[in-house]
PDB file of C-alpha atoms and ligand atoms in Angstrom:
ATOM      1  CA  MET A   1       0.000   0.000   0.000  1.00 98.00           C
ATOM      2  CA  LYS A   2       1.433   3.313  -1.084  1.00 98.00           C
ATOM      3  CA  VAL A   3       0.803   6.326   1.168  1.00 98.00           C
ATOM      4  CA  VAL A   4       1.279   9.688  -0.533  1.00 98.00           C
ATOM      5  CA  ARG A   5       0.991  13.082   1.048  1.00 97.00           C
ATOM      6  CA  ALA A   6       1.738  15.738  -1.542  1.00 96.00           C
ATOM      7  CA  VAL A   7      -0.140  16.500  -4.760  1.00 96.00           C
ATOM      8  CA  ALA A   8       3.021  15.962  -6.835  1.00 96.00           C
ATOM      9  CA  GLU A   9       3.558  12.549  -5.216  1.00 97.00           C
ATOM     10  CA  LEU A  10      -0.026  11.574  -6.007  1.00 98.00           C
ATOM     11  CA  ARG A  11       0.378  12.581  -9.637  1.00 97.00           C
ATOM     12  CA  ALA A  12       3.544  10.492  -9.821  1.00 97.00           C
ATOM     13  CA  ALA A  13       1.871   7.442  -8.222  1.00 98.00           C
ATOM     14  CA  ARG A  14      -1.431   7.534 -10.153  1.00 98.00           C
ATOM     15  CA  PRO A  15      -0.190   5.945 -13.438  1.00 98.00           C
ATOM     16  CA  SER A  16       0.880   2.791 -11.598  1.00 97.00           C
ATOM     17  CA  LEU A  17      -2.734   2.013 -10.565  1.00 98.00           C
ATOM     18  CA  SER A  18      -4.413  -0.521 -12.810  1.00 98.00           C
ATOM     19  CA  SER A  19      -7.811   0.402 -14.185  1.00 98.00           C
ATOM     20  CA  PRO A  20     -10.588   0.564 -13.279  1.00 98.00           C
ATOM     21  CA  VAL A  21      -9.797   2.555 -10.131  1.00 98.00           C
ATOM     22  CA  GLY A  22     -12.320   2.760  -7.293  1.00 98.00           C
ATOM     23  CA  PHE A  23     -11.997   5.744  -4.962  1.00 99.00           C
ATOM     24  CA  VAL A  24     -13.317   6.403  -1.447  1.00 99.00           C
ATOM     25  CA  PRO A  25     -12.941   9.942  -0.089  1.00 98.00           C
ATOM     26  CA  THR A  26     -13.012  10.115   3.729  1.00 98.00           C
ATOM     27  CA  MET A  27     -12.136  12.373   6.644  1.00 98.00           C
ATOM     28  CA  GLY A  28     -10.497   9.456   8.467  1.00 98.00           C
ATOM     29  CA  TYR A  29     -11.152   7.983  11.926  1.00 97.00           C
ATOM     30  CA  LEU A  30     -12.386   5.021   9.961  1.00 98.00           C
ATOM     31  CA  HIS A  31     -15.170   2.690  11.027  1.00 98.00           C
ATOM     32  CA  GLU A  32     -17.097  -0.175   9.414  1.00 98.00           C
ATOM     33  CA  GLY A  33     -19.173   2.334   7.402  1.00 98.00           C
ATOM     34  CA  HIS A  34     -16.051   3.615   5.645  1.00 98.00           C
ATOM     35  CA  LEU A  35     -14.705   0.079   5.272  1.00 98.00           C
ATOM     36  CA  SER A  36     -17.944  -1.058   3.601  1.00 98.00           C
ATOM     37  CA  LEU A  37     -17.228   1.523   0.873  1.00 98.00           C
ATOM     38  CA  VAL A  38     -13.616   0.360   0.579  1.00 98.00           C
ATOM     39  CA  ARG A  39     -14.848  -3.236   0.185  1.00 98.00           C
ATOM     40  CA  ALA A  40     -17.435  -2.273  -2.434  1.00 98.00           C
ATOM     41  CA  ALA A  41     -14.693  -0.464  -4.354  1.00 98.00           C
ATOM     42  CA  ALA A  42     -12.444  -3.535  -4.132  1.00 98.00           C
ATOM     43  CA  VAL A  43     -15.127  -5.832  -5.529  1.00 98.00           C
ATOM     44  CA  GLU A  44     -15.877  -3.653  -8.549  1.00 98.00           C
ATOM     45  CA  ASN A  45     -12.417  -2.362  -9.524  1.00 98.00           C
ATOM     46  CA  ASP A  46      -8.867  -3.494 -10.192  1.00 98.00           C
ATOM     47  CA  SER A  47      -7.357  -1.035  -7.756  1.00 98.00           C
ATOM     48  CA  GLY A  48      -8.538   0.962  -4.755  1.00 98.00           C
ATOM     49  CA  ALA A  49      -7.623   4.473  -3.636  1.00 98.00           C
ATOM     50  CA  VAL A  50      -8.708   6.189  -0.416  1.00 99.00           C
ATOM     51  CA  SER A  51      -8.198   9.780   0.681  1.00 98.00           C
ATOM     52  CA  ILE A  52      -8.031  10.911   4.285  1.00 98.00           C
ATOM     53  CA  PHE A  53      -8.501  14.641   4.581  1.00 98.00           C
ATOM     54  CA  VAL A  54     -10.389  16.638   7.206  1.00 98.00           C
ATOM     55  CA  ASN A  55     -11.511  19.293   4.770  1.00 98.00           C
ATOM     56  CA  PRO A  56     -11.549  22.695   6.520  1.00 97.00           C
ATOM     57  CA  THR A  57     -13.828  24.360   3.958  1.00 96.00           C
ATOM     58  CA  GLN A  58     -16.790  22.149   4.783  1.00 96.00           C
ATOM     59  CA  PHE A  59     -16.757  23.128   8.473  1.00 96.00           C
ATOM     60  CA  GLY A  60     -18.514  26.282   9.695  1.00 95.00           C
ATOM     61  CA  PRO A  61     -16.655  28.710  11.996  1.00 93.00           C
ATOM     62  CA  SER A  62     -18.382  27.332  15.122  1.00 90.00           C
ATOM     63  CA  GLU A  63     -18.114  23.667  14.112  1.00 93.00           C
ATOM     64  CA  ASP A  64     -15.798  20.890  15.285  1.00 91.00           C
ATOM     65  CA  LEU A  65     -12.873  21.169  12.818  1.00 95.00           C
ATOM     66  CA  ALA A  66     -10.193  21.315  15.530  1.00 93.00           C
ATOM     67  CA  ALA A  67     -11.862  18.643  17.678  1.00 93.00           C
ATOM     68  CA  TYR A  68     -12.702  16.276  14.802  1.00 95.00           C
ATOM     69  CA  PRO A  69     -11.332  12.850  15.829  1.00 94.00           C
ATOM     70  CA  ARG A  70      -8.166  11.714  14.061  1.00 96.00           C
ATOM     71  CA  ASP A  71      -6.057   8.539  14.210  1.00 97.00           C
ATOM     72  CA  LEU A  72      -3.966   8.243  11.079  1.00 98.00           C
ATOM     73  CA  SER A  73      -1.816   5.270  12.069  1.00 98.00           C
ATOM     74  CA  ARG A  74      -4.870   3.181  12.985  1.00 98.00           C
ATOM     75  CA  ASP A  75      -6.594   4.234   9.734  1.00 98.00           C
ATOM     76  CA  LEU A  76      -3.578   3.216   7.655  1.00 98.00           C
ATOM     77  CA  GLY A  77      -3.448  -0.168   9.416  1.00 98.00           C
ATOM     78  CA  LEU A  78      -7.131  -0.798   8.600  1.00 98.00           C
ATOM     79  CA  LEU A  79      -6.701   0.216   4.950  1.00 98.00           C
ATOM     80  CA  GLU A  80      -3.620  -1.977   4.622  1.00 98.00           C
ATOM     81  CA  MET A  81      -5.658  -4.952   5.869  1.00 98.00           C
ATOM     82  CA  GLU A  82      -8.336  -4.191   3.258  1.00 98.00           C
ATOM     83  CA  GLY A  83      -5.726  -4.386   0.482  1.00 98.00           C
ATOM     84  CA  VAL A  84      -6.040  -0.739  -0.586  1.00 98.00           C
ATOM     85  CA  ASP A  85      -3.425   0.242  -3.198  1.00 98.00           C
ATOM     86  CA  LEU A  86      -3.090   3.976  -2.635  1.00 98.00           C
ATOM     87  CA  VAL A  87      -3.876   6.303   0.258  1.00 98.00           C
ATOM     88  CA  PHE A  88      -3.755  10.061  -0.267  1.00 98.00           C
ATOM     89  CA  VAL A  89      -3.284  12.102   2.913  1.00 98.00           C
ATOM     90  CA  PRO A  90      -2.854  15.700   1.791  1.00 98.00           C
ATOM     91  CA  SER A  91      -2.371  18.719   4.022  1.00 97.00           C
ATOM     92  CA  ALA A  92      -4.768  21.665   3.894  1.00 96.00           C
ATOM     93  CA  GLU A  93      -1.952  23.703   2.302  1.00 95.00           C
ATOM     94  CA  ASP A  94      -1.658  21.099  -0.465  1.00 94.00           C
ATOM     95  CA  MET A  95      -5.355  21.170  -1.271  1.00 97.00           C
ATOM     96  CA  TYR A  96      -5.772  24.937  -0.895  1.00 97.00           C
ATOM     97  CA  SER A  97      -2.778  26.871  -2.104  1.00 92.00           C
ATOM     98  CA  PRO A  98      -2.389  30.351  -0.585  1.00 92.00           C
ATOM     99  CA  GLY A  99      -4.887  32.676  -2.213  1.00 91.00           C
ATOM    100  CA  ALA A 100      -7.021  29.797  -3.529  1.00 92.00           C
ATOM    101  CA  SER A 101     -10.248  31.416  -4.668  1.00 95.00           C
ATOM    102  CA  VAL A 102     -11.972  28.942  -6.978  1.00 97.00           C
ATOM    103  CA  THR A 103     -14.910  27.047  -5.478  1.00 98.00           C
ATOM    104  CA  VAL A 104     -17.597  24.730  -6.809  1.00 98.00           C
ATOM    105  CA  ASP A 105     -21.100  25.723  -5.736  1.00 98.00           C
ATOM    106  CA  PRO A 106     -23.739  23.004  -6.105  1.00 97.00           C
ATOM    107  CA  GLY A 107     -26.628  25.513  -5.954  1.00 96.00           C
ATOM    108  CA  THR A 108     -30.093  24.722  -4.584  1.00 95.00           C
ATOM    109  CA  VAL A 109     -29.560  21.006  -3.921  1.00 96.00           C
ATOM    110  CA  GLY A 110     -26.895  22.057  -1.427  1.00 96.00           C
ATOM    111  CA  GLU A 111     -28.887  24.844   0.185  1.00 96.00           C
ATOM    112  CA  ARG A 112     -31.674  22.818   1.779  1.00 96.00           C
ATOM    113  CA  LEU A 113     -31.612  20.584   4.894  1.00 97.00           C
ATOM    114  CA  GLU A 114     -27.962  20.250   5.945  1.00 97.00           C
ATOM    115  CA  GLY A 115     -27.099  23.193   3.726  1.00 97.00           C
ATOM    116  CA  ALA A 116     -29.596  25.395   5.590  1.00 96.00           C
ATOM    117  CA  SER A 117     -28.178  24.336   8.963  1.00 94.00           C
ATOM    118  CA  ARG A 118     -24.575  24.477   7.737  1.00 95.00           C
ATOM    119  CA  PRO A 119     -24.235  27.349   5.233  1.00 96.00           C
ATOM    120  CA  GLY A 120     -21.380  26.769   2.782  1.00 97.00           C
ATOM    121  CA  HIS A 121     -20.959  23.127   3.831  1.00 97.00           C
ATOM    122  CA  PHE A 122     -21.765  21.663   0.429  1.00 98.00           C
ATOM    123  CA  ARG A 123     -19.689  24.269  -1.408  1.00 98.00           C
ATOM    124  CA  GLY A 124     -16.773  22.943   0.662  1.00 98.00           C
ATOM    125  CA  VAL A 125     -17.729  19.343  -0.102  1.00 98.00           C
ATOM    126  CA  ALA A 126     -18.236  19.925  -3.846  1.00 98.00           C
ATOM    127  CA  THR A 127     -14.982  21.870  -4.094  1.00 98.00           C
ATOM    128  CA  VAL A 128     -12.835  19.283  -2.347  1.00 98.00           C
ATOM    129  CA  VAL A 129     -14.475  16.335  -4.124  1.00 98.00           C
ATOM    130  CA  THR A 130     -13.878  18.022  -7.505  1.00 98.00           C
ATOM    131  CA  LYS A 131     -10.213  18.542  -6.598  1.00 98.00           C
ATOM    132  CA  LEU A 132      -9.885  14.935  -5.395  1.00 98.00           C
ATOM    133  CA  PHE A 133     -11.573  13.562  -8.526  1.00 98.00           C
ATOM    134  CA  ASN A 134      -9.230  15.598 -10.727  1.00 98.00           C
ATOM    135  CA  LEU A 135      -6.192  14.337  -8.844  1.00 98.00           C
ATOM    136  CA  VAL A 136      -7.135  10.678  -8.373  1.00 98.00           C
ATOM    137  CA  GLN A 137      -9.035  10.335 -11.675  1.00 98.00           C
ATOM    138  CA  PRO A 138     -11.120   7.406 -10.465  1.00 98.00           C
ATOM    139  CA  ASP A 139     -13.428   5.377 -12.682  1.00 98.00           C
ATOM    140  CA  ARG A 140     -15.864   4.941  -9.799  1.00 98.00           C
ATOM    141  CA  ALA A 141     -16.264   6.778  -6.479  1.00 98.00           C
ATOM    142  CA  TYR A 142     -18.076   5.431  -3.421  1.00 98.00           C
ATOM    143  CA  PHE A 143     -20.228   7.371  -0.953  1.00 98.00           C
ATOM    144  CA  GLY A 144     -22.432   6.374   1.982  1.00 98.00           C
ATOM    145  CA  GLN A 145     -26.211   6.739   1.908  1.00 98.00           C
ATOM    146  CA  LYS A 146     -25.924   7.935   5.509  1.00 98.00           C
ATOM    147  CA  ASP A 147     -24.965  11.319   4.007  1.00 98.00           C
ATOM    148  CA  ALA A 148     -27.842  11.265   1.549  1.00 97.00           C
ATOM    149  CA  GLN A 149     -27.685  14.941   0.654  1.00 97.00           C
ATOM    150  CA  GLN A 150     -23.962  14.606  -0.003  1.00 98.00           C
ATOM    151  CA  VAL A 151     -24.777  11.841  -2.500  1.00 97.00           C
ATOM    152  CA  ALA A 152     -27.401  14.063  -4.188  1.00 96.00           C
ATOM    153  CA  VAL A 153     -24.901  16.950  -4.371  1.00 97.00           C
ATOM    154  CA  ILE A 154     -22.146  14.753  -5.816  1.00 98.00           C
ATOM    155  CA  ARG A 155     -24.495  13.215  -8.378  1.00 96.00           C
ATOM    156  CA  ALA A 156     -25.615  16.704  -9.467  1.00 96.00           C
ATOM    157  CA  LEU A 157     -21.977  17.836  -9.619  1.00 97.00           C
ATOM    158  CA  VAL A 158     -20.905  14.886 -11.769  1.00 98.00           C
ATOM    159  CA  ARG A 159     -23.920  15.159 -14.056  1.00 96.00           C
ATOM    160  CA  GLN A 160     -23.798  18.916 -14.555  1.00 96.00           C
ATOM    161  CA  LEU A 161     -20.025  19.290 -14.878  1.00 97.00           C
ATOM    162  CA  PHE A 162     -19.764  16.165 -17.095  1.00 97.00           C
ATOM    163  CA  LEU A 163     -17.209  14.543 -14.794  1.00 98.00           C
ATOM    164  CA  ALA A 164     -16.076  11.142 -16.036  1.00 97.00           C
ATOM    165  CA  VAL A 165     -16.675   9.189 -12.842  1.00 98.00           C
ATOM    166  CA  GLU A 166     -19.407   6.757 -11.892  1.00 98.00           C
ATOM    167  CA  ILE A 167     -20.979   7.456  -8.499  1.00 98.00           C
ATOM    168  CA  ARG A 168     -21.933   4.515  -6.301  1.00 98.00           C
ATOM    169  CA  ASP A 169     -23.813   4.847  -3.037  1.00 97.00           C
ATOM    170  CA  CYS A 170     -23.732   2.170  -0.377  1.00 98.00           C
ATOM    171  CA  PRO A 171     -26.170   1.354   2.448  1.00 98.00           C
ATOM    172  CA  THR A 172     -25.730   2.890   5.892  1.00 98.00           C
ATOM    173  CA  VAL A 173     -23.850   0.625   8.284  1.00 98.00           C
ATOM    174  CA  ARG A 174     -25.416   0.614  11.757  1.00 98.00           C
ATOM    175  CA  GLU A 175     -24.672  -0.507  15.295  1.00 98.00           C
ATOM    176  CA  PRO A 176     -26.741  -3.529  16.376  1.00 98.00           C
ATOM    177  CA  ASP A 177     -29.219  -1.137  18.076  1.00 98.00           C
ATOM    178  CA  GLY A 178     -29.719   0.823  14.849  1.00 98.00           C
ATOM    179  CA  LEU A 179     -27.524   3.892  15.457  1.00 98.00           C
ATOM    180  CA  ALA A 180     -25.763   4.831  12.210  1.00 98.00           C
ATOM    181  CA  LEU A 181     -21.987   4.548  12.562  1.00 98.00           C
ATOM    182  CA  SER A 182     -20.326   7.949  12.565  1.00 96.00           C
ATOM    183  CA  SER A 183     -16.908   9.251  13.547  1.00 92.00           C
ATOM    184  CA  ARG A 184     -18.832  11.825  15.612  1.00 93.00           C
ATOM    185  CA  ASN A 185     -20.497   9.155  17.804  1.00 96.00           C
ATOM    186  CA  VAL A 186     -17.412   9.407  20.068  1.00 95.00           C
ATOM    187  CA  TYR A 187     -18.838  12.749  21.262  1.00 95.00           C
ATOM    188  CA  LEU A 188     -21.883  10.997  22.825  1.00 97.00           C
ATOM    189  CA  SER A 189     -22.059  10.595  26.620  1.00 97.00           C
ATOM    190  CA  PRO A 190     -23.238   7.155  27.823  1.00 97.00           C
ATOM    191  CA  ARG A 191     -26.785   8.534  28.389  1.00 97.00           C
ATOM    192  CA  GLU A 192     -26.882  10.170  24.961  1.00 98.00           C
ATOM    193  CA  ARG A 193     -25.570   6.993  23.367  1.00 98.00           C
ATOM    194  CA  LEU A 194     -28.422   5.028  24.969  1.00 98.00           C
ATOM    195  CA  ALA A 195     -31.001   7.486  23.624  1.00 98.00           C
ATOM    196  CA  ALA A 196     -29.511   7.921  20.137  1.00 98.00           C
ATOM    197  CA  PRO A 197     -31.035   4.762  18.535  1.00 98.00           C
ATOM    198  CA  ALA A 198     -34.432   6.490  18.877  1.00 98.00           C
ATOM    199  CA  LEU A 199     -33.548   8.425  15.712  1.00 98.00           C
ATOM    200  CA  TYR A 200     -33.458   5.335  13.508  1.00 98.00           C
ATOM    201  CA  GLU A 201     -36.420   3.883  15.435  1.00 98.00           C
ATOM    202  CA  GLY A 202     -38.415   6.988  14.530  1.00 98.00           C
ATOM    203  CA  LEU A 203     -37.364   6.862  10.880  1.00 98.00           C
ATOM    204  CA  SER A 204     -38.117   3.137  10.651  1.00 98.00           C
ATOM    205  CA  ALA A 205     -41.512   3.534  12.315  1.00 98.00           C
ATOM    206  CA  ALA A 206     -42.458   6.315   9.867  1.00 98.00           C
ATOM    207  CA  ARG A 207     -41.258   4.224   6.918  1.00 98.00           C
ATOM    208  CA  GLU A 208     -43.412   1.376   8.208  1.00 98.00           C
ATOM    209  CA  LEU A 209     -46.408   3.747   8.395  1.00 98.00           C
ATOM    210  CA  TRP A 210     -45.696   4.821   4.784  1.00 98.00           C
ATOM    211  CA  SER A 211     -45.488   1.199   3.631  1.00 97.00           C
ATOM    212  CA  ARG A 212     -48.954   0.680   5.125  1.00 98.00           C
ATOM    213  CA  GLY A 213     -50.327   3.508   2.974  1.00 97.00           C
ATOM    214  CA  GLU A 214     -49.678   6.842   4.743  1.00 98.00           C
ATOM    215  CA  THR A 215     -48.504   9.372   2.160  1.00 98.00           C
ATOM    216  CA  SER A 216     -48.844  12.650   4.082  1.00 98.00           C
ATOM    217  CA  ALA A 217     -45.396  14.115   4.730  1.00 98.00           C
ATOM    218  CA  ALA A 218     -46.707  15.974   7.799  1.00 98.00           C
ATOM    219  CA  LYS A 219     -48.024  12.724   9.331  1.00 98.00           C
ATOM    220  CA  LEU A 220     -44.748  10.918   8.618  1.00 98.00           C
ATOM    221  CA  ARG A 221     -42.694  13.736  10.164  1.00 98.00           C
ATOM    222  CA  GLU A 222     -44.999  13.790  13.211  1.00 98.00           C
ATOM    223  CA  HIS A 223     -44.503  10.065  13.625  1.00 98.00           C
ATOM    224  CA  VAL A 224     -40.714  10.474  13.780  1.00 98.00           C
ATOM    225  CA  CYS A 225     -41.073  13.280  16.354  1.00 98.00           C
ATOM    226  CA  ARG A 226     -43.375  11.166  18.520  1.00 98.00           C
ATOM    227  CA  VAL A 227     -40.775   8.375  18.784  1.00 98.00           C
ATOM    228  CA  VAL A 228     -37.879  10.753  19.527  1.00 98.00           C
ATOM    229  CA  GLU A 229     -39.673  13.150  21.918  1.00 97.00           C
ATOM    230  CA  PRO A 230     -39.600  10.878  25.015  1.00 98.00           C
ATOM    231  CA  HIS A 231     -35.790  11.180  24.952  1.00 98.00           C
ATOM    232  CA  PRO A 232     -34.792  14.539  26.455  1.00 97.00           C
ATOM    233  CA  GLU A 233     -31.130  13.891  25.554  1.00 97.00           C
ATOM    234  CA  ILE A 234     -32.000  14.340  21.886  1.00 98.00           C
ATOM    235  CA  ARG A 235     -33.181  17.564  20.273  1.00 97.00           C
ATOM    236  CA  LEU A 236     -34.450  17.224  16.713  1.00 98.00           C
ATOM    237  CA  GLU A 237     -33.226  19.993  14.413  1.00 97.00           C
ATOM    238  CA  TYR A 238     -35.333  19.006  11.429  1.00 98.00           C
ATOM    239  CA  VAL A 239     -37.306  16.102  10.038  1.00 98.00           C
ATOM    240  CA  SER A 240     -37.764  16.219   6.279  1.00 98.00           C
ATOM    241  CA  VAL A 241     -39.663  14.388   3.586  1.00 98.00           C
ATOM    242  CA  ALA A 242     -38.054  15.426   0.315  1.00 97.00           C
ATOM    243  CA  HIS A 243     -37.746  14.526  -3.342  1.00 95.00           C
ATOM    244  CA  PRO A 244     -34.848  12.021  -3.722  1.00 92.00           C
ATOM    245  CA  ALA A 245     -32.882  14.071  -6.285  1.00 89.00           C
ATOM    246  CA  THR A 246     -33.756  17.749  -5.746  1.00 91.00           C
ATOM    247  CA  LEU A 247     -34.339  17.396  -1.984  1.00 95.00           C
ATOM    248  CA  GLU A 248     -37.246  19.779  -2.311  1.00 96.00           C
ATOM    249  CA  GLU A 249     -39.763  19.276   0.508  1.00 97.00           C
ATOM    250  CA  ILE A 250     -42.876  17.460  -0.641  1.00 97.00           C
ATOM    251  CA  GLU A 251     -46.347  17.384   0.889  1.00 98.00           C
ATOM    252  CA  SER A 252     -47.211  13.836  -0.003  1.00 98.00           C
ATOM    253  CA  VAL A 253     -45.186  10.863  -1.153  1.00 97.00           C
ATOM    254  CA  ASP A 254     -46.095   9.639  -4.640  1.00 96.00           C
ATOM    255  CA  GLU A 255     -44.700   6.867  -6.862  1.00 94.00           C
ATOM    256  CA  ASP A 256     -41.354   8.744  -7.078  1.00 94.00           C
ATOM    257  CA  GLY A 257     -40.691   7.887  -3.417  1.00 96.00           C
ATOM    258  CA  ALA A 258     -38.874  10.229  -1.047  1.00 97.00           C
ATOM    259  CA  LEU A 259     -35.955  10.752   1.280  1.00 98.00           C
ATOM    260  CA  LEU A 260     -37.029  10.806   4.928  1.00 98.00           C
ATOM    261  CA  SER A 261     -34.186  12.444   6.824  1.00 98.00           C
ATOM    262  CA  LEU A 262     -33.404  14.178  10.074  1.00 98.00           C
ATOM    263  CA  ALA A 263     -30.728  15.999  12.014  1.00 98.00           C
ATOM    264  CA  ALA A 264     -30.521  16.119  15.797  1.00 98.00           C
ATOM    265  CA  ARG A 265     -28.361  17.378  18.600  1.00 97.00           C
ATOM    266  CA  ALA A 266     -27.329  15.090  21.428  1.00 97.00           C
ATOM    267  CA  GLY A 267     -25.006  17.001  23.746  1.00 95.00           C
ATOM    268  CA  ARG A 268     -21.905  17.941  21.731  1.00 93.00           C
ATOM    269  CA  ALA A 269     -22.815  15.664  18.852  1.00 95.00           C
ATOM    270  CA  ARG A 270     -24.834  16.611  15.791  1.00 95.00           C
ATOM    271  CA  LEU A 271     -26.278  13.444  14.293  1.00 97.00           C
ATOM    272  CA  ILE A 272     -27.904  12.891  10.910  1.00 98.00           C
ATOM    273  CA  ASP A 273     -29.734   9.868   9.586  1.00 98.00           C
ATOM    274  CA  ASN A 274     -32.226   8.949   6.891  1.00 98.00           C
ATOM    275  CA  VAL A 275     -34.189   6.174   5.253  1.00 98.00           C
ATOM    276  CA  ARG A 276     -35.392   5.855   1.687  1.00 97.00           C
ATOM    277  CA  LEU A 277     -39.060   5.634   0.858  1.00 98.00           C
ATOM    278  CA  GLU A 278     -38.374   3.611  -2.275  1.00 95.00           C
ATOM    279  CA  GLY A 279     -39.934   4.723  -5.553  1.00 93.00           C
ATOM    280  CA  ALA A 280     -39.266   5.466  -9.206  1.00 91.00           C
ATOM    281  CA  ALA A 281     -37.038   8.497  -8.590  1.00 90.00           C
ATOM    282  CA  TRP A 282     -34.658   6.384  -6.527  1.00 91.00           C
ATOM    283  CA  SER A 283     -34.151   3.894  -9.341  1.00 86.00           C
ATOM    284  CA  ARG A 284     -33.481   6.784 -11.728  1.00 83.00           C
ATOM    285  CA  GLU A 285     -30.798   8.108  -9.364  1.00 75.00           C
ATOM    286  CA  ASP A 286     -29.214   4.698  -8.832  1.00 65.00           C
ATOM    287  CA  VAL A 287     -28.078   4.221 -12.420  1.00 47.00           C
TER     288      VAL A 287
HETATM  289  P1  AMP B   1     -16.623  10.954   6.359  1.00 57.01           P
HETATM  290  O1  AMP B   1     -15.300  10.413   6.777  1.00 57.01           O
HETATM  291  O2  AMP B   1     -17.574  11.190   7.482  1.00 57.01           O
HETATM  292  O3  AMP B   1     -16.509  12.127   5.414  1.00 57.01           O
HETATM  293  O4  AMP B   1     -17.297   9.800   5.503  1.00 57.01           O
HETATM  294  C1  AMP B   1     -16.660   9.289   4.363  1.00 57.01           C
HETATM  295  C2  AMP B   1     -17.636   8.440   3.608  1.00 57.01           C
HETATM  296  O5  AMP B   1     -18.105   7.378   4.437  1.00 57.01           O
HETATM  297  C3  AMP B   1     -18.882   9.241   3.162  1.00 57.01           C
HETATM  298  O6  AMP B   1     -19.247   8.856   1.851  1.00 57.01           O
HETATM  299  C4  AMP B   1     -19.910   8.808   4.170  1.00 57.01           C
HETATM  300  O7  AMP B   1     -21.243   8.894   3.680  1.00 57.01           O
HETATM  301  C5  AMP B   1     -19.514   7.362   4.407  1.00 57.01           C
HETATM  302  N1  AMP B   1     -20.070   6.890   5.688  1.00 57.01           N
HETATM  303  C6  AMP B   1     -19.974   7.498   6.891  1.00 57.01           C
HETATM  304  N2  AMP B   1     -20.668   6.787   7.812  1.00 57.01           N
HETATM  305  C7  AMP B   1     -21.204   5.734   7.169  1.00 57.01           C
HETATM  306  C8  AMP B   1     -22.035   4.636   7.580  1.00 57.01           C
HETATM  307  N3  AMP B   1     -22.443   4.509   8.841  1.00 57.01           N
HETATM  308  N4  AMP B   1     -22.412   3.739   6.648  1.00 57.01           N
HETATM  309  C9  AMP B   1     -21.998   3.871   5.351  1.00 57.01           C
HETATM  310  N5  AMP B   1     -21.214   4.868   4.915  1.00 57.01           N
HETATM  311  C10 AMP B   1     -20.827   5.793   5.806  1.00 57.01           C
END
């Protein structure tokens, strides 16, 4: 496994990767969710590349950039065991040269939901992912459905800028009690950790209600709130029923299906999760 740190080193190492190349961008502190993407990339490609970069431009001024958990030597050990060929660990100075001014703005799809709570977040994501795609030149790139809006933003980016990379999204990996794995779960106190599975319980219960015929977005949102409310450790920030591709809020779920998603605070942690209400629009996105 080759570990490269500078842009020039990456450019020198890239030609030795055999095609097709599968790429997994991450911020490190790897868990089974990340590794599921690495494994999917390994199955579908001849070589695998992973980046580890805590991208400063996707953090707001009051967010957890400095505190974001990091453990590079453990991450490299895990990636080595997975048989990854190339790991790119750039510095912020490498990715953003002094005076860097060019950004990639995904527009409305990045302004709703997480984008409304975290202004500029998806501009940071789209900018760094564009840079990483240009450097790594992958044939396929792998993202987690846990960050559903990120997937929608990346798909829009690739489609609208004609980037030559195939986007794959992989199912959310969860703890046995349903909590979605996240590097940020380390922020949870024991009490918050016990309460946190209520988020997925709420989403699952609302999805169940939908599968039994409820199409009203308001009723589905209410159902999520009702399951989470008994847990004072968790404060819901939003619950959304949105179109799978545009993420525009919808009033009722039709044959296109929907994304049912939420964000919540639990102490220091900000948690997000979602489930798909499967429908025609999802299959169109999954091509
Ligand atoms: P991050 O390091 O948080 O930027 O995540 C890197 C990639 O891993 C993103 O595509 C995430 O959506 C994905 N990911 C994070 N958590 C999970 C999870 N629990 N299951 C599947 N993928 C995940």
